């Protein structure tokens, strides 16, 4: 029996993960069938078994990244716990793959099975919270864009800059804030102290998720007069 070739061993997941690596490092424009084929050591024709064109490839990448953003239907956890877990998974995916926001803006999300499933899971959880389906869809959209905003507004040195530039980036921002007129911008000047050290990103993302989930849980309480705080 002849040995398997690189093309035989190529999987849809392997193609997606290599394309994501390119997209995260260089942006979606850098992802091409020819580039992928070269990096995977196969012919472009081998990739067409999995993705017929770049549009289909980008849909596949989005579906792959969002695979873990789902509610656990078998769990007895209340809706806030499950919804928080979904939001946390989405934020984690945003952090791991900087190209994900661009992917979500580029592809037709109606063609992404994992996105449709995650949205349906979210609507089900929000219906348990007392929201109508229309309101639930508004909340789901809010959560999606909140996750994108958290990732894009990540404090500290931009991820695109080499790590060796991080200390200098902090210093320049600290000096800029300290140079502002203290009489006009007292709080901005005091903010300079926060640039003495690199930000605690885990605390930043936990704080953001708490902030967003707090708003959703509070709205759920307001929709149910007499209800107490939602356990989370």
Coordinates of C-alpha atoms in Angstrom, one line a residue:
X1 CA 0.0 0.0 0.0
X2 CA 1.6 3.3 -1.0
X3 CA 2.4 5.9 1.7
X4 CA 0.0 8.8 2.2
X5 CA 0.9 12.1 0.6
X6 CA 0.7 15.5 2.2
X7 CA -2.5 16.0 0.3
X8 CA -4.0 12.8 1.8
X9 CA -3.2 13.9 5.4
X10 CA -4.6 17.4 4.9
X11 CA -7.7 18.1 6.9
X12 CA -10.2 20.9 6.9
X13 CA -9.1 21.8 10.4
X14 CA -5.4 21.9 9.5
X15 CA -6.2 24.3 6.6
X16 CA -8.4 26.5 8.8
X17 CA -5.8 26.7 11.6
X18 CA -3.0 27.6 9.1
X19 CA -5.2 30.3 7.5
X20 CA -6.0 31.7 10.9
X21 CA -2.4 32.0 11.8
X22 CA -1.8 34.0 8.6
X23 CA -4.9 36.2 9.2
X24 CA -3.9 36.9 12.9
X25 CA -0.4 37.8 11.9
X26 CA -1.0 39.7 8.7
X27 CA -4.7 40.3 8.2
X28 CA -7.3 38.7 6.0
X29 CA -5.9 40.1 2.7
X30 CA -2.8 38.0 3.2
X31 CA -4.9 34.7 3.1
X32 CA -4.9 33.3 -0.4
X33 CA -5.3 29.7 -1.7
X34 CA -1.9 29.9 -3.3
X35 CA -0.2 31.1 -0.1
X36 CA -1.9 28.4 2.0
X37 CA -0.9 25.7 -0.5
X38 CA 2.7 26.8 -0.3
X39 CA 2.8 26.8 3.5
X40 CA 1.0 23.4 3.7
X41 CA 3.2 21.9 1.1
X42 CA 0.4 20.9 -1.3
X43 CA -1.0 22.0 -4.6
X44 CA -3.9 24.6 -4.6
X45 CA -6.1 21.9 -6.1
X46 CA -5.7 19.9 -2.8
X47 CA -7.3 22.8 -0.9
X48 CA -10.3 22.9 -3.2
X49 CA -11.4 19.6 -1.7
X50 CA -12.2 21.5 1.5
X51 CA -12.8 25.1 0.3
X52 CA -13.9 26.0 -3.2
X53 CA -12.8 29.6 -3.0
X54 CA -11.6 32.3 -0.5
X55 CA -15.2 33.3 0.4
X56 CA -15.9 29.7 1.5
X57 CA -12.6 29.6 3.3
X58 CA -13.4 32.6 5.3
X59 CA -16.8 31.2 6.2
X60 CA -15.0 28.0 7.3
X61 CA -12.5 30.0 9.5
X62 CA -15.3 31.8 11.2
X63 CA -17.2 28.6 11.9
X64 CA -14.0 27.0 13.2
X65 CA -13.2 29.8 15.6
X66 CA -16.8 30.1 17.0
X67 CA -17.2 26.3 17.6
X68 CA -16.7 26.6 21.4
X69 CA -19.2 29.5 21.8
X70 CA -22.2 27.5 22.9
X71 CA -24.6 26.9 25.8
X72 CA -24.5 23.7 27.7
X73 CA -28.0 22.5 27.2
X74 CA -27.5 19.6 29.6
X75 CA -26.4 21.7 32.5
X76 CA -28.7 22.8 35.3
X77 CA -26.9 26.1 35.7
X78 CA -29.2 29.2 35.6
X79 CA -29.2 31.3 32.4
X80 CA -26.8 34.0 33.7
X81 CA -24.1 31.3 34.3
X82 CA -24.5 29.8 30.9
X83 CA -24.7 33.2 29.1
X84 CA -21.6 34.4 31.0
X85 CA -19.7 31.2 29.9
X86 CA -20.7 31.9 26.3
X87 CA -19.6 35.5 26.4
X88 CA -16.3 34.4 28.1
X89 CA -15.7 31.9 25.3
X90 CA -16.4 34.6 22.7
X91 CA -14.0 37.0 24.3
X92 CA -11.4 34.3 24.6
X93 CA -11.7 33.6 20.8
X94 CA -11.4 37.4 20.1
X95 CA -8.2 37.5 22.2
X96 CA -6.7 34.4 20.6
X97 CA -7.6 35.5 17.0
X98 CA -7.2 39.2 16.3
X99 CA -8.6 38.7 12.8
X100 CA -12.0 37.4 14.2
X101 CA -13.7 40.9 14.3
X102 CA -12.7 41.5 10.7
X103 CA -13.9 38.0 9.8
X104 CA -17.3 38.7 11.4
X105 CA -17.6 42.0 9.5
X106 CA -16.5 40.4 6.2
X107 CA -18.4 37.1 5.9
X108 CA -22.1 36.5 5.5
X109 CA -22.8 35.2 9.1
X110 CA -26.0 33.6 8.0
X111 CA -23.8 31.0 6.3
X112 CA -21.8 30.2 9.5
X113 CA -23.4 27.3 11.3
X114 CA -21.7 27.8 14.6
X115 CA -22.7 31.5 14.6
X116 CA -26.3 30.6 14.0
X117 CA -26.2 27.9 16.7
X118 CA -24.6 30.3 19.2
X119 CA -27.2 33.0 18.4
X120 CA -30.0 30.4 18.9
X121 CA -28.5 29.3 22.2
X122 CA -28.3 32.9 23.4
X123 CA -31.9 33.6 22.4
X124 CA -33.0 30.6 24.4
X125 CA -31.1 31.7 27.5
X126 CA -32.4 35.3 27.2
X127 CA -36.0 34.0 26.8
X128 CA -35.5 32.2 30.1
X129 CA -34.5 35.6 31.6
X130 CA -37.8 37.1 30.5
X131 CA -36.8 38.9 27.3
X132 CA -38.9 38.6 24.1
X133 CA -37.2 37.0 21.1
X134 CA -36.8 40.5 19.5
X135 CA -35.3 41.9 22.7
X136 CA -33.1 38.8 23.0
X137 CA -31.7 39.4 19.5
X138 CA -30.9 43.0 20.5
X139 CA -29.1 41.8 23.6
X140 CA -27.3 39.1 21.6
X141 CA -26.0 41.8 19.2
X142 CA -25.0 44.0 22.1
X143 CA -23.0 41.1 23.6
X144 CA -21.3 40.4 20.3
X145 CA -20.2 44.0 19.8
X146 CA -19.2 44.3 23.5
X147 CA -16.8 41.4 23.0
X148 CA -15.4 43.0 19.9
X149 CA -15.0 46.3 21.7
X150 CA -13.3 44.6 24.7
X151 CA -10.7 43.0 22.4
X152 CA -10.1 46.0 20.2
X153 CA -9.8 48.4 23.3
X154 CA -7.4 46.1 25.1
X155 CA -5.2 48.4 27.2
X156 CA -1.4 48.6 27.0
X157 CA 1.0 48.2 24.2
X158 CA -0.7 47.4 20.9
X159 CA -0.3 43.7 20.0
X160 CA 1.1 44.7 16.6
X161 CA 4.2 46.2 18.2
X162 CA 7.1 44.0 19.1
X163 CA 7.3 43.1 22.8
X164 CA 10.7 44.9 23.2
X165 CA 8.9 48.2 22.4
X166 CA 6.3 47.7 25.2
X167 CA 8.2 49.5 27.9
X168 CA 9.0 52.5 25.7
X169 CA 5.3 52.7 24.6
X170 CA 4.3 52.9 28.3
X171 CA 6.9 55.5 29.0
X172 CA 5.8 57.7 26.1
X173 CA 2.1 57.6 27.2
X174 CA 3.0 58.3 30.8
X175 CA 5.0 61.3 29.8
X176 CA 2.3 62.6 27.5
X177 CA -0.3 62.4 30.3
X178 CA 2.0 64.0 32.8
X179 CA 2.6 66.9 30.4
X180 CA -1.0 67.9 30.3
X181 CA -2.1 71.0 32.2
X182 CA -3.1 69.6 35.6
X183 CA -5.5 72.5 36.2
X184 CA -7.5 71.6 33.1
X185 CA -7.2 67.8 33.1
X186 CA -6.5 66.7 36.6
X187 CA -7.9 63.2 36.2
X188 CA -6.0 62.6 33.0
X189 CA -2.7 63.6 34.7
X190 CA -3.4 61.3 37.6
X191 CA -4.1 58.5 35.1
X192 CA -0.4 58.6 34.2
X193 CA 0.3 56.6 37.3
X194 CA -1.5 53.6 35.6
X195 CA 1.2 53.6 33.0
X196 CA 4.0 52.8 35.5
X197 CA 3.3 49.1 34.9
X198 CA 1.8 46.9 32.2
X199 CA -2.0 46.4 32.6
X200 CA -3.4 43.3 34.2
X201 CA -5.2 42.0 31.1
X202 CA -7.0 39.2 32.9
X203 CA -8.5 41.7 35.3
X204 CA -9.4 44.0 32.4
X205 CA -11.3 41.3 30.6
X206 CA -13.0 40.0 33.7
X207 CA -14.1 43.5 34.6
X208 CA -15.5 44.0 31.1
X209 CA -17.5 40.8 31.2
X210 CA -18.8 41.7 34.6
X211 CA -19.8 45.1 33.3
X212 CA -21.7 43.7 30.3
X213 CA -23.3 40.8 32.2
X214 CA -24.3 43.2 35.0
X215 CA -26.3 45.3 32.5
X216 CA -28.1 42.3 31.1
X217 CA -28.9 40.8 34.5
X218 CA -30.2 44.2 35.7
X219 CA -32.5 44.5 32.7
X220 CA -33.8 41.0 33.4
X221 CA -34.6 42.0 37.0
X222 CA -36.4 45.2 35.8
X223 CA -38.5 43.1 33.4
X224 CA -39.7 41.0 36.3
X225 CA -41.1 43.3 39.0
X226 CA -40.6 41.9 42.5
X227 CA -37.7 39.7 41.5
X228 CA -34.5 39.7 43.4
X229 CA -31.0 39.9 42.1
X230 CA -30.1 37.3 39.5
X231 CA -27.7 34.7 40.8
X232 CA -24.5 34.5 38.7

